[in-house]
Amino acid sequence: MSNKYRILIVEDENNIQTFISALLEANGYQAITANTCYQAEMLYGSYLPDLIILDLGLPDKDGSELISKLRENDSVPIIVLSARSKETDKVNALDLGANDYITKPFGSAELLARVRSVLRNSRHNELGRLPNAKFIVGDLLIDYEARQIFVKDEEIKLTQTEYNIIAFLSEHSGKMMTYATIIKAIWGGCADESSIKKLQVNMANIRKKFGAKPGEDYYITNELGVGYRMNEKPD
Ligand code: CA
């Protein structure tokens, strides 16, 4: 048995499938390919891959159906590949349990970065929340027990809500969290215009307190119309 990471690529467009497969193999991963949802399910059962790269537009079913099915009892990381630029498709896939998405066309560097990040975070999150657990990335430190956040050893004074948002994002670091998921976790209830506004105001204040310059991804990436992702490493 090889100890390489196994990645299942589910994509019906041959040139894209070949491109991703060759790219992953060249970078030390083992690639397995499927053209349909049906094939993907078969291969998933026999290979138990460490990660799935999933196109949404497949000939037999929509890829989102596979996400729902897998998420019934499986936390295998899933990166969705979508030609569609519609926000609703991405949000839907994320809400069903996908970890991240990439919009076609994409470059090799971008794909490899997402793959590394998702694999690293799924390992990180498996360790779970131990007592006295701390989240440390670059010069950011979160002390969950003390409910304190430090940047470059200096405490950042956050409100309770701001702290709760950051703690929640860090517990799911590397995963794009949709507005609806964050709002449900922090305030309960659903994402309407006013709760999204409230979230955005909180995020703007957090960024300011973190010292982020406008347009800069400082630990947290904002995908407009989709959600927020805490990055394991600042981009
Ligand atoms: Ca397709």
Short mmCIF file of C-alpha atoms and ligand atoms in Angstrom, two decimals:
data_model
loop_
_atom_site.label_atom_id
_atom_site.label_comp_id
_atom_site.label_asym_id
_atom_site.label_seq_id
_atom_site.Cartn_x
_atom_site.Cartn_y
_atom_site.Cartn_z
CA MET A 1 0.00 0.00 0.00
CA SER A 2 1.29 3.40 -0.93
CA ASN A 3 1.14 6.10 1.73
CA LYS A 4 0.39 8.79 -0.82
CA TYR A 5 -2.83 10.73 -0.41
CA ARG A 6 -5.53 9.28 -2.65
CA ILE A 7 -7.65 11.80 -4.47
CA LEU A 8 -10.81 10.90 -6.35
CA ILE A 9 -11.52 13.19 -9.31
CA VAL A 10 -15.12 13.15 -10.47
CA GLU A 11 -15.29 15.00 -13.78
CA ASP A 12 -16.87 14.09 -17.11
CA GLU A 13 -14.85 16.48 -19.27
CA ASN A 14 -11.90 14.41 -20.41
CA ASN A 15 -9.38 17.19 -20.89
CA ILE A 16 -10.03 18.61 -17.43
CA GLN A 17 -9.97 15.17 -15.83
CA THR A 18 -6.64 14.38 -17.51
CA PHE A 19 -5.20 17.76 -16.57
CA ILE A 20 -6.08 17.41 -12.87
CA SER A 21 -5.01 13.80 -12.71
CA ALA A 22 -1.60 14.49 -14.30
CA LEU A 23 -1.10 17.53 -12.08
CA LEU A 24 -1.85 15.60 -8.89
CA GLU A 25 0.29 12.61 -9.88
CA ALA A 26 3.19 14.95 -10.70
CA ASN A 27 2.87 16.41 -7.21
CA GLY A 28 3.00 13.16 -5.31
CA TYR A 29 -0.68 12.31 -4.99
CA GLN A 30 -2.44 9.19 -6.20
CA ALA A 31 -5.27 10.12 -8.56
CA ILE A 32 -8.36 8.03 -9.19
CA THR A 33 -10.85 9.19 -11.81
CA ALA A 34 -14.58 8.82 -12.33
CA ASN A 35 -16.84 10.22 -15.06
CA THR A 36 -20.20 9.87 -13.33
CA CYS A 37 -21.74 9.97 -9.86
CA TYR A 38 -22.43 6.24 -10.12
CA GLN A 39 -18.78 5.46 -10.89
CA ALA A 40 -17.66 7.81 -8.13
CA GLU A 41 -19.73 5.94 -5.54
CA MET A 42 -18.29 2.60 -6.67
CA LEU A 43 -14.70 3.86 -6.56
CA TYR A 44 -15.27 5.68 -3.29
CA GLY A 45 -16.31 2.44 -1.61
CA SER A 46 -13.28 0.49 -2.81
CA TYR A 47 -10.54 3.14 -2.51
CA LEU A 48 -11.71 5.32 0.41
CA PRO A 49 -9.93 8.42 -0.92
CA ASP A 50 -8.58 11.17 1.35
CA LEU A 51 -10.17 13.88 -0.76
CA ILE A 52 -12.74 14.21 -3.53
CA ILE A 53 -12.59 16.81 -6.29
CA LEU A 54 -16.10 16.95 -7.63
CA ASP A 55 -17.59 18.55 -10.71
CA LEU A 56 -21.23 19.55 -10.19
CA GLY A 57 -22.45 19.04 -13.76
CA LEU A 58 -22.22 15.29 -14.29
CA PRO A 59 -24.06 13.23 -16.91
CA ASP A 60 -26.07 10.95 -14.60
CA LYS A 61 -26.80 13.17 -11.59
CA ASP A 62 -25.94 16.55 -10.18
CA GLY A 63 -22.74 16.40 -8.12
CA SER A 64 -24.60 17.98 -5.20
CA GLU A 65 -26.57 14.73 -4.83
CA LEU A 66 -23.31 12.91 -4.22
CA ILE A 67 -22.35 15.46 -1.54
CA SER A 68 -25.63 14.86 0.32
CA LYS A 69 -25.24 11.12 0.08
CA LEU A 70 -21.62 11.11 1.31
CA ARG A 71 -22.36 13.52 4.14
CA GLU A 72 -24.93 11.14 5.63
CA ASN A 73 -22.06 9.34 7.35
CA ASP A 74 -18.76 10.61 6.04
CA SER A 75 -16.55 13.64 6.55
CA VAL A 76 -14.19 13.07 3.59
CA PRO A 77 -13.11 16.52 2.36
CA ILE A 78 -14.80 17.60 -0.87
CA ILE A 79 -13.66 20.38 -3.19
CA VAL A 80 -16.35 21.31 -5.67
CA LEU A 81 -15.39 22.20 -9.21
CA SER A 82 -17.90 24.43 -10.86
CA ALA A 83 -18.09 26.04 -14.25
CA ARG A 84 -21.05 27.99 -13.01
CA SER A 85 -20.30 31.34 -11.54
CA LYS A 86 -23.72 31.51 -9.91
CA GLU A 87 -23.33 32.05 -6.18
CA THR A 88 -26.36 29.89 -5.39
CA ASP A 89 -24.68 26.72 -6.71
CA LYS A 90 -21.59 27.30 -4.60
CA VAL A 91 -23.60 28.19 -1.51
CA ASN A 92 -25.80 25.15 -1.99
CA ALA A 93 -22.78 22.82 -2.35
CA LEU A 94 -21.14 24.34 0.75
CA ASP A 95 -24.34 24.12 2.78
CA LEU A 96 -24.62 20.45 1.80
CA GLY A 97 -21.17 19.90 3.30
CA ALA A 98 -18.55 20.59 0.61
CA ASN A 99 -15.36 22.02 2.14
CA ASP A 100 -14.46 24.45 -0.59
CA TYR A 101 -14.98 25.22 -4.25
CA ILE A 102 -12.99 26.27 -7.28
CA THR A 103 -14.53 28.00 -10.25
CA LYS A 104 -13.47 26.91 -13.72
CA PRO A 105 -11.25 27.91 -15.38
CA PHE A 106 -8.58 27.60 -12.69
CA GLY A 107 -4.80 27.38 -12.66
CA SER A 108 -2.55 24.58 -11.38
CA ALA A 109 -1.22 26.66 -8.51
CA GLU A 110 -4.70 27.49 -7.27
CA LEU A 111 -5.88 23.88 -7.39
CA LEU A 112 -2.78 22.57 -5.60
CA ALA A 113 -3.07 25.24 -2.90
CA ARG A 114 -6.70 24.28 -2.21
CA VAL A 115 -5.83 20.58 -2.13
CA ARG A 116 -2.99 21.13 0.35
CA SER A 117 -5.11 23.40 2.51
CA VAL A 118 -8.10 21.04 2.66
CA LEU A 119 -5.93 18.00 3.44
CA ARG A 120 -4.00 19.89 6.12
CA ASN A 121 -7.17 21.19 7.76
CA SER A 122 -8.98 17.88 7.76
CA ARG A 123 -6.02 16.47 9.72
CA HIS A 124 -5.96 19.50 12.00
CA ASN A 125 -9.69 19.34 12.70
CA GLU A 126 -9.54 15.60 13.36
CA LEU A 127 -7.45 16.35 16.44
CA GLY A 128 -10.58 18.01 17.73
CA ARG A 129 -10.91 20.41 20.58
CA LEU A 130 -8.72 19.13 23.37
CA PRO A 131 -8.86 20.76 26.81
CA ASN A 132 -6.60 23.82 26.82
CA ALA A 133 -6.68 23.74 23.03
CA LYS A 134 -5.17 26.68 21.24
CA PHE A 135 -5.43 27.64 17.61
CA ILE A 136 -2.19 29.02 16.26
CA VAL A 137 -1.62 30.25 12.72
CA GLY A 138 1.23 32.56 11.87
CA ASP A 139 1.11 35.33 14.46
CA LEU A 140 -2.52 34.67 15.40
CA LEU A 141 -3.30 32.73 18.59
CA ILE A 142 -6.73 31.81 19.95
CA ASP A 143 -6.94 30.55 23.52
CA TYR A 144 -10.34 28.84 23.62
CA GLU A 145 -10.45 28.35 27.36
CA ALA A 146 -9.59 31.96 28.20
CA ARG A 147 -11.62 33.19 25.20
CA GLN A 148 -8.75 35.45 24.24
CA ILE A 149 -7.21 36.25 20.87
CA PHE A 150 -3.69 37.48 20.33
CA VAL A 151 -1.98 38.86 17.25
CA LYS A 152 1.80 39.18 17.54
CA ASP A 153 1.49 38.52 21.31
CA GLU A 154 -0.83 41.46 21.73
CA GLU A 155 -4.37 40.81 22.90
CA ILE A 156 -7.09 41.88 20.47
CA LYS A 157 -10.12 43.07 22.41
CA LEU A 158 -13.18 41.61 20.74
CA THR A 159 -16.84 41.74 21.73
CA GLN A 160 -18.45 38.42 22.73
CA THR A 161 -20.08 38.14 19.31
CA GLU A 162 -16.87 38.93 17.46
CA TYR A 163 -15.03 36.34 19.52
CA ASN A 164 -17.73 33.74 18.87
CA ILE A 165 -17.49 34.32 15.12
CA ILE A 166 -13.69 33.99 15.08
CA ALA A 167 -13.74 30.90 17.29
CA PHE A 168 -16.36 29.30 15.05
CA LEU A 169 -14.42 30.05 11.85
CA SER A 170 -11.19 28.75 13.40
CA GLU A 171 -12.85 25.48 14.41
CA HIS A 172 -13.65 25.02 10.74
CA SER A 173 -10.45 26.55 9.38
CA GLY A 174 -9.81 25.95 5.71
CA LYS A 175 -13.51 25.42 5.09
CA MET A 176 -15.60 28.07 3.36
CA MET A 177 -18.46 28.77 5.77
CA THR A 178 -21.59 30.26 4.21
CA TYR A 179 -23.47 33.22 5.70
CA ALA A 180 -26.35 30.88 6.60
CA THR A 181 -24.08 28.47 8.51
CA ILE A 182 -22.34 31.23 10.47
CA ILE A 183 -25.56 33.05 11.31
CA LYS A 184 -27.23 29.85 12.50
CA ALA A 185 -24.24 29.01 14.71
CA ILE A 186 -23.85 32.49 16.22
CA TRP A 187 -27.38 33.87 16.52
CA GLY A 188 -29.62 30.95 15.59
CA GLY A 189 -32.28 31.61 13.01
CA CYS A 190 -31.89 32.00 9.31
CA ALA A 191 -29.93 34.27 7.02
CA ASP A 192 -32.06 37.22 5.98
CA GLU A 193 -30.91 40.59 4.76
CA SER A 194 -30.58 42.10 8.24
CA SER A 195 -28.69 39.16 9.78
CA ILE A 196 -26.25 39.10 6.85
CA LYS A 197 -25.74 42.84 7.33
CA LYS A 198 -25.11 42.25 11.04
CA LEU A 199 -22.54 39.57 10.23
CA GLN A 200 -20.79 41.81 7.71
CA VAL A 201 -20.60 44.67 10.22
CA ASN A 202 -19.06 42.34 12.81
CA MET A 203 -16.56 41.02 10.27
CA ALA A 204 -15.58 44.55 9.26
CA ASN A 205 -14.92 45.40 12.91
CA ILE A 206 -12.88 42.24 13.40
CA ARG A 207 -10.74 43.03 10.36
CA LYS A 208 -10.14 46.53 11.67
CA LYS A 209 -9.10 45.19 15.08
CA PHE A 210 -6.81 42.67 13.40
CA GLY A 211 -5.20 45.55 11.55
CA ALA A 212 -6.12 44.31 8.09
CA LYS A 213 -5.79 46.81 5.28
CA PRO A 214 -8.75 47.25 2.93
CA GLY A 215 -8.98 44.41 0.41
CA GLU A 216 -6.35 42.37 2.27
CA ASP A 217 -7.08 38.78 3.33
CA TYR A 218 -5.87 38.76 6.87
CA TYR A 219 -6.45 35.21 8.08
CA ILE A 220 -10.02 35.49 6.90
CA THR A 221 -11.03 35.36 3.25
CA ASN A 222 -14.30 36.98 2.32
CA GLU A 223 -16.05 35.53 -0.73
CA LEU A 224 -18.67 38.11 -1.56
CA GLY A 225 -22.18 36.66 -1.66
CA VAL A 226 -20.94 33.30 -0.30
CA GLY A 227 -19.26 33.43 3.09
CA TYR A 228 -15.98 33.50 5.02
CA ARG A 229 -13.03 31.15 5.40
CA MET A 230 -10.39 31.17 8.11
CA ASN A 231 -7.12 30.28 6.40
CA GLU A 232 -4.61 27.98 7.99
CA LYS A 233 -1.91 30.18 6.55
CA PRO A 234 -2.48 33.80 5.55
CA ASP A 235 -2.79 33.93 1.73
CA CA B 1 -19.23 18.54 -16.25
#
